[in-house]
PDB file of C-alpha atoms in Angstrom:
ATOM      1  CA  ALA A  12     -34.424 -31.993  14.363  1.00 50.00           C
ATOM      2  CA  ALA A  13     -33.821 -29.091  12.049  1.00 52.00           C
ATOM      3  CA  VAL A  14     -30.977 -29.331   9.572  1.00 49.00           C
ATOM      4  CA  LYS A  15     -28.821 -26.237   9.501  1.00 47.00           C
ATOM      5  CA  LEU A  16     -27.442 -25.470   6.068  1.00 49.00           C
ATOM      6  CA  GLY A  17     -24.292 -23.541   5.330  1.00 47.00           C
ATOM      7  CA  ARG A  18     -23.968 -20.750   2.812  1.00 45.00           C
ATOM      8  CA  PRO A  19     -26.815 -20.714   0.250  1.00 46.00           C
ATOM      9  CA  LEU A  20     -26.026 -21.850  -3.255  1.00 45.00           C
ATOM     10  CA  ASN A  21     -25.781 -19.156  -5.915  1.00 45.00           C
ATOM     11  CA  PHE A  22     -26.811 -19.979  -9.430  1.00 44.00           C
ATOM     12  CA  PRO A  23     -25.662 -18.068 -12.533  1.00 46.00           C
ATOM     13  CA  GLY A  24     -27.204 -14.614 -12.414  1.00 44.00           C
ATOM     14  CA  GLU A  25     -27.856 -14.798  -8.648  1.00 45.00           C
ATOM     15  CA  GLY A  26     -25.661 -13.829  -5.743  1.00 47.00           C
ATOM     16  CA  SER A  27     -23.030 -11.147  -5.723  1.00 45.00           C
ATOM     17  CA  HIS A  28     -22.540  -8.640  -8.501  1.00 46.00           C
ATOM     18  CA  HIS A  29     -19.013 -10.017  -9.017  1.00 45.00           C
ATOM     19  CA  GLN A  30     -20.284 -13.564  -9.606  1.00 46.00           C
ATOM     20  CA  ALA A  31     -22.948 -12.355 -12.023  1.00 46.00           C
ATOM     21  CA  ALA A  32     -20.358 -10.309 -13.940  1.00 45.00           C
ATOM     22  CA  LYS A  33     -18.145 -13.406 -14.287  1.00 46.00           C
ATOM     23  CA  VAL A  34     -21.060 -15.405 -15.682  1.00 44.00           C
ATOM     24  CA  ARG A  35     -21.966 -12.626 -18.139  1.00 47.00           C
ATOM     25  CA  ARG A  36     -18.359 -12.466 -19.383  1.00 48.00           C
ATOM     26  CA  SER A  37     -18.300 -16.245 -19.777  1.00 44.00           C
ATOM     27  CA  VAL A  38     -21.583 -16.239 -21.689  1.00 46.00           C
ATOM     28  CA  ALA A  39     -20.425 -13.366 -23.911  1.00 50.00           C
ATOM     29  CA  GLN A  40     -17.143 -15.135 -24.717  1.00 51.00           C
ATOM     30  CA  THR A  41     -18.372 -18.687 -25.164  1.00 49.00           C
ATOM     31  CA  GLY A  42     -22.138 -18.511 -25.536  1.00 52.00           C
ATOM     32  CA  SER A  43     -22.435 -20.831 -22.543  1.00 50.00           C
ATOM     33  CA  ASN A  44     -23.026 -20.476 -18.803  1.00 49.00           C
ATOM     34  CA  PHE A  45     -20.344 -23.097 -18.205  1.00 49.00           C
ATOM     35  CA  PRO A  46     -16.723 -22.011 -17.638  1.00 51.00           C
ATOM     36  CA  THR A  47     -14.308 -22.367 -20.529  1.00 50.00           C
ATOM     37  CA  PRO A  48     -12.493 -25.730 -20.320  1.00 55.00           C
ATOM     38  CA  SER A  49      -8.790 -25.382 -19.510  1.00 52.00           C
ATOM     39  CA  SER A  50      -7.952 -27.037 -22.823  1.00 53.00           C
ATOM     40  CA  GLN A  51      -9.525 -24.068 -24.641  1.00 54.00           C
ATOM     41  CA  LEU A  52      -7.686 -21.342 -22.705  1.00 51.00           C
ATOM     42  CA  PRO A  53      -4.817 -19.506 -24.435  1.00 51.00           C
ATOM     43  CA  ALA A  54      -1.517 -21.383 -24.239  1.00 50.00           C
ATOM     44  CA  GLY A  55       0.673 -20.327 -21.329  1.00 47.00           C
ATOM     45  CA  SER A  56      -2.095 -19.084 -19.046  1.00 44.00           C
ATOM     46  CA  ASN A  57      -4.497 -20.251 -16.403  1.00 48.00           C
ATOM     47  CA  ARG A  58      -7.944 -18.794 -15.676  1.00 48.00           C
ATOM     48  CA  LYS A  59      -6.390 -15.648 -14.196  1.00 51.00           C
ATOM     49  CA  GLY A  60      -3.989 -15.105 -17.095  1.00 49.00           C
ATOM     50  CA  ARG A  61      -0.919 -16.224 -15.129  1.00 49.00           C
ATOM     51  CA  LYS A  62       1.575 -18.842 -16.209  1.00 44.00           C
ATOM     52  CA  THR A  63       0.950 -22.191 -14.572  1.00 43.00           C
ATOM     53  CA  PRO A  64       3.802 -23.844 -12.619  1.00 43.00           C
ATOM     54  CA  MET A  65       4.579 -26.327 -15.401  1.00 40.00           C
ATOM     55  CA  GLN A  66       4.790 -23.476 -17.920  1.00 40.00           C
ATOM     56  CA  ARG A  67       7.375 -21.565 -15.905  1.00 47.00           C
ATOM     57  CA  SER A  68      10.947 -22.421 -16.707  1.00 57.00           C
ATOM     58  CA  ASN A  69      11.952 -25.717 -15.107  1.00 69.00           C
ATOM     59  CA  ARG A  70      15.445 -25.373 -16.501  1.00 85.00           C
ATOM     60  CA  PRO A  71      17.877 -22.962 -14.913  1.00 91.00           C
ATOM     61  CA  SER A  72      20.664 -21.489 -16.995  1.00 92.00           C
ATOM     62  CA  GLN A  73      24.150 -22.896 -16.436  1.00 92.00           C
ATOM     63  CA  CYS A  74      24.987 -19.755 -14.438  1.00 93.00           C
ATOM     64  CA  GLU A  75      21.844 -20.044 -12.280  1.00 93.00           C
ATOM     65  CA  ALA A  76      22.491 -23.734 -11.618  1.00 94.00           C
ATOM     66  CA  GLN A  77      26.083 -23.013 -10.578  1.00 95.00           C
ATOM     67  CA  GLU A  78      24.887 -20.296  -8.176  1.00 95.00           C
ATOM     68  CA  LEU A  79      22.671 -22.850  -6.410  1.00 96.00           C
ATOM     69  CA  VAL A  80      25.715 -24.948  -5.392  1.00 96.00           C
ATOM     70  CA  GLY A  81      26.409 -24.228  -1.724  1.00 96.00           C
ATOM     71  CA  ARG A  82      22.890 -22.951  -0.980  1.00 96.00           C
ATOM     72  CA  GLN A  83      21.128 -24.232   2.123  1.00 97.00           C
ATOM     73  CA  VAL A  84      17.966 -26.359   1.960  1.00 97.00           C
ATOM     74  CA  ILE A  85      15.414 -27.478   4.529  1.00 97.00           C
ATOM     75  CA  LYS A  86      13.240 -30.482   3.740  1.00 97.00           C
ATOM     76  CA  HIS A  87      10.516 -32.285   5.646  1.00 95.00           C
ATOM     77  CA  PHE A  88      10.572 -36.074   5.365  1.00 93.00           C
ATOM     78  CA  SER A  89       7.293 -37.570   6.567  1.00 93.00           C
ATOM     79  CA  LEU A  90       7.753 -39.793   9.631  1.00 92.00           C
ATOM     80  CA  HIS A  91      11.377 -38.605   9.994  1.00 92.00           C
ATOM     81  CA  GLY A  92      11.211 -34.861  10.551  1.00 95.00           C
ATOM     82  CA  ILE A  93      12.898 -31.779   9.167  1.00 96.00           C
ATOM     83  CA  PHE A  94      16.485 -31.896   7.916  1.00 97.00           C
ATOM     84  CA  LYS A  95      18.896 -29.185   6.848  1.00 97.00           C
ATOM     85  CA  GLY A  96      21.420 -29.657   4.090  1.00 98.00           C
ATOM     86  CA  ARG A  97      23.320 -28.006   1.246  1.00 98.00           C
ATOM     87  CA  VAL A  98      23.408 -28.254  -2.524  1.00 98.00           C
ATOM     88  CA  LYS A  99      26.763 -29.923  -3.248  1.00 98.00           C
ATOM     89  CA  SER A 100      26.757 -30.228  -7.026  1.00 97.00           C
ATOM     90  CA  PHE A 101      24.623 -30.505 -10.142  1.00 96.00           C
ATOM     91  CA  GLU A 102      24.707 -32.206 -13.506  1.00 96.00           C
ATOM     92  CA  VAL A 103      22.567 -32.095 -16.612  1.00 94.00           C
ATOM     93  CA  VAL A 104      21.409 -35.450 -17.971  1.00 93.00           C
ATOM     94  CA  GLN A 105      19.367 -35.409 -21.185  1.00 92.00           C
ATOM     95  CA  GLY A 106      18.322 -31.812 -20.544  1.00 89.00           C
ATOM     96  CA  VAL A 107      17.251 -32.418 -16.916  1.00 92.00           C
ATOM     97  CA  HIS A 108      19.125 -30.610 -14.131  1.00 94.00           C
ATOM     98  CA  TRP A 109      19.887 -32.937 -11.198  1.00 96.00           C
ATOM     99  CA  PHE A 110      21.131 -31.431  -7.922  1.00 97.00           C
ATOM    100  CA  ARG A 111      22.972 -33.445  -5.270  1.00 98.00           C
ATOM    101  CA  ILE A 112      21.868 -32.543  -1.749  1.00 97.00           C
ATOM    102  CA  GLU A 113      23.870 -33.589   1.300  1.00 98.00           C
ATOM    103  CA  TYR A 114      22.032 -33.378   4.604  1.00 97.00           C
ATOM    104  CA  ASP A 115      23.592 -32.608   7.988  1.00 96.00           C
ATOM    105  CA  ASP A 116      22.921 -36.182   9.179  1.00 95.00           C
ATOM    106  CA  GLY A 117      25.130 -37.594   6.380  1.00 95.00           C
ATOM    107  CA  ASP A 118      22.365 -38.711   4.019  1.00 95.00           C
ATOM    108  CA  SER A 119      22.190 -37.422   0.463  1.00 96.00           C
ATOM    109  CA  GLU A 120      19.847 -37.445  -2.510  1.00 96.00           C
ATOM    110  CA  GLU A 121      19.626 -36.163  -6.062  1.00 97.00           C
ATOM    111  CA  ILE A 122      16.601 -34.096  -6.963  1.00 97.00           C
ATOM    112  CA  GLU A 123      15.376 -32.199 -10.004  1.00 96.00           C
ATOM    113  CA  TYR A 124      15.363 -28.412 -10.218  1.00 95.00           C
ATOM    114  CA  HIS A 125      11.594 -28.029  -9.727  1.00 94.00           C
ATOM    115  CA  GLU A 126      11.794 -29.894  -6.397  1.00 96.00           C
ATOM    116  CA  LEU A 127      14.921 -28.008  -5.323  1.00 96.00           C
ATOM    117  CA  THR A 128      13.127 -24.686  -5.721  1.00 94.00           C
ATOM    118  CA  THR A 129      10.562 -25.806  -3.119  1.00 96.00           C
ATOM    119  CA  ILE A 130      13.136 -26.554  -0.388  1.00 97.00           C
ATOM    120  CA  LEU A 131      15.723 -23.776  -0.899  1.00 96.00           C
ATOM    121  CA  VAL A 132      16.264 -21.388   1.995  1.00 95.00           C
ATOM    122  CA  LYS A 133      15.707 -17.813   0.835  1.00 91.00           C
ATOM    123  CA  SER A 134      18.921 -16.017  -0.109  1.00 85.00           C
ATOM    124  CA  LYS A 135      19.633 -12.337   0.552  1.00 85.00           C
ATOM    125  CA  THR A 136      22.172 -12.057  -2.250  1.00 83.00           C
ATOM    126  CA  ALA A 137      21.101 -11.088  -5.753  1.00 81.00           C
ATOM    127  CA  SER A 138      21.796 -13.340  -8.698  1.00 83.00           C
ATOM    128  CA  ALA A 139      24.812 -12.459 -10.854  1.00 86.00           C
ATOM    129  CA  CYS A 140      23.228 -14.142 -13.877  1.00 87.00           C
TER     130      CYS A 140
END
């Protein structure tokens, strides 16, 4: 039986013009065909020059945190389903913003800002901060 292979492998210098150009830039910058290790990239950027999630601000200003109180959230809990709730309050403990969420079923939890940003329902109002 014949084995059907997927897309052919492209080695440095082969394949599309775009791939070859990336390899040439890498060789010109580092003297190597291997990509630059992340540890050697400029601080505050990823391979495409954008800030990585952990380098974006994980600390809202006091004004921004206060504006989040009352906002609606939707969160999926595995094995339990999707629940709606609201941000009820926040407090800062040792520089970490904790937000208290109360869900429509009566449960509540406290989560950090970075997690809150993933479950917030989009708002149509602009920030006053």
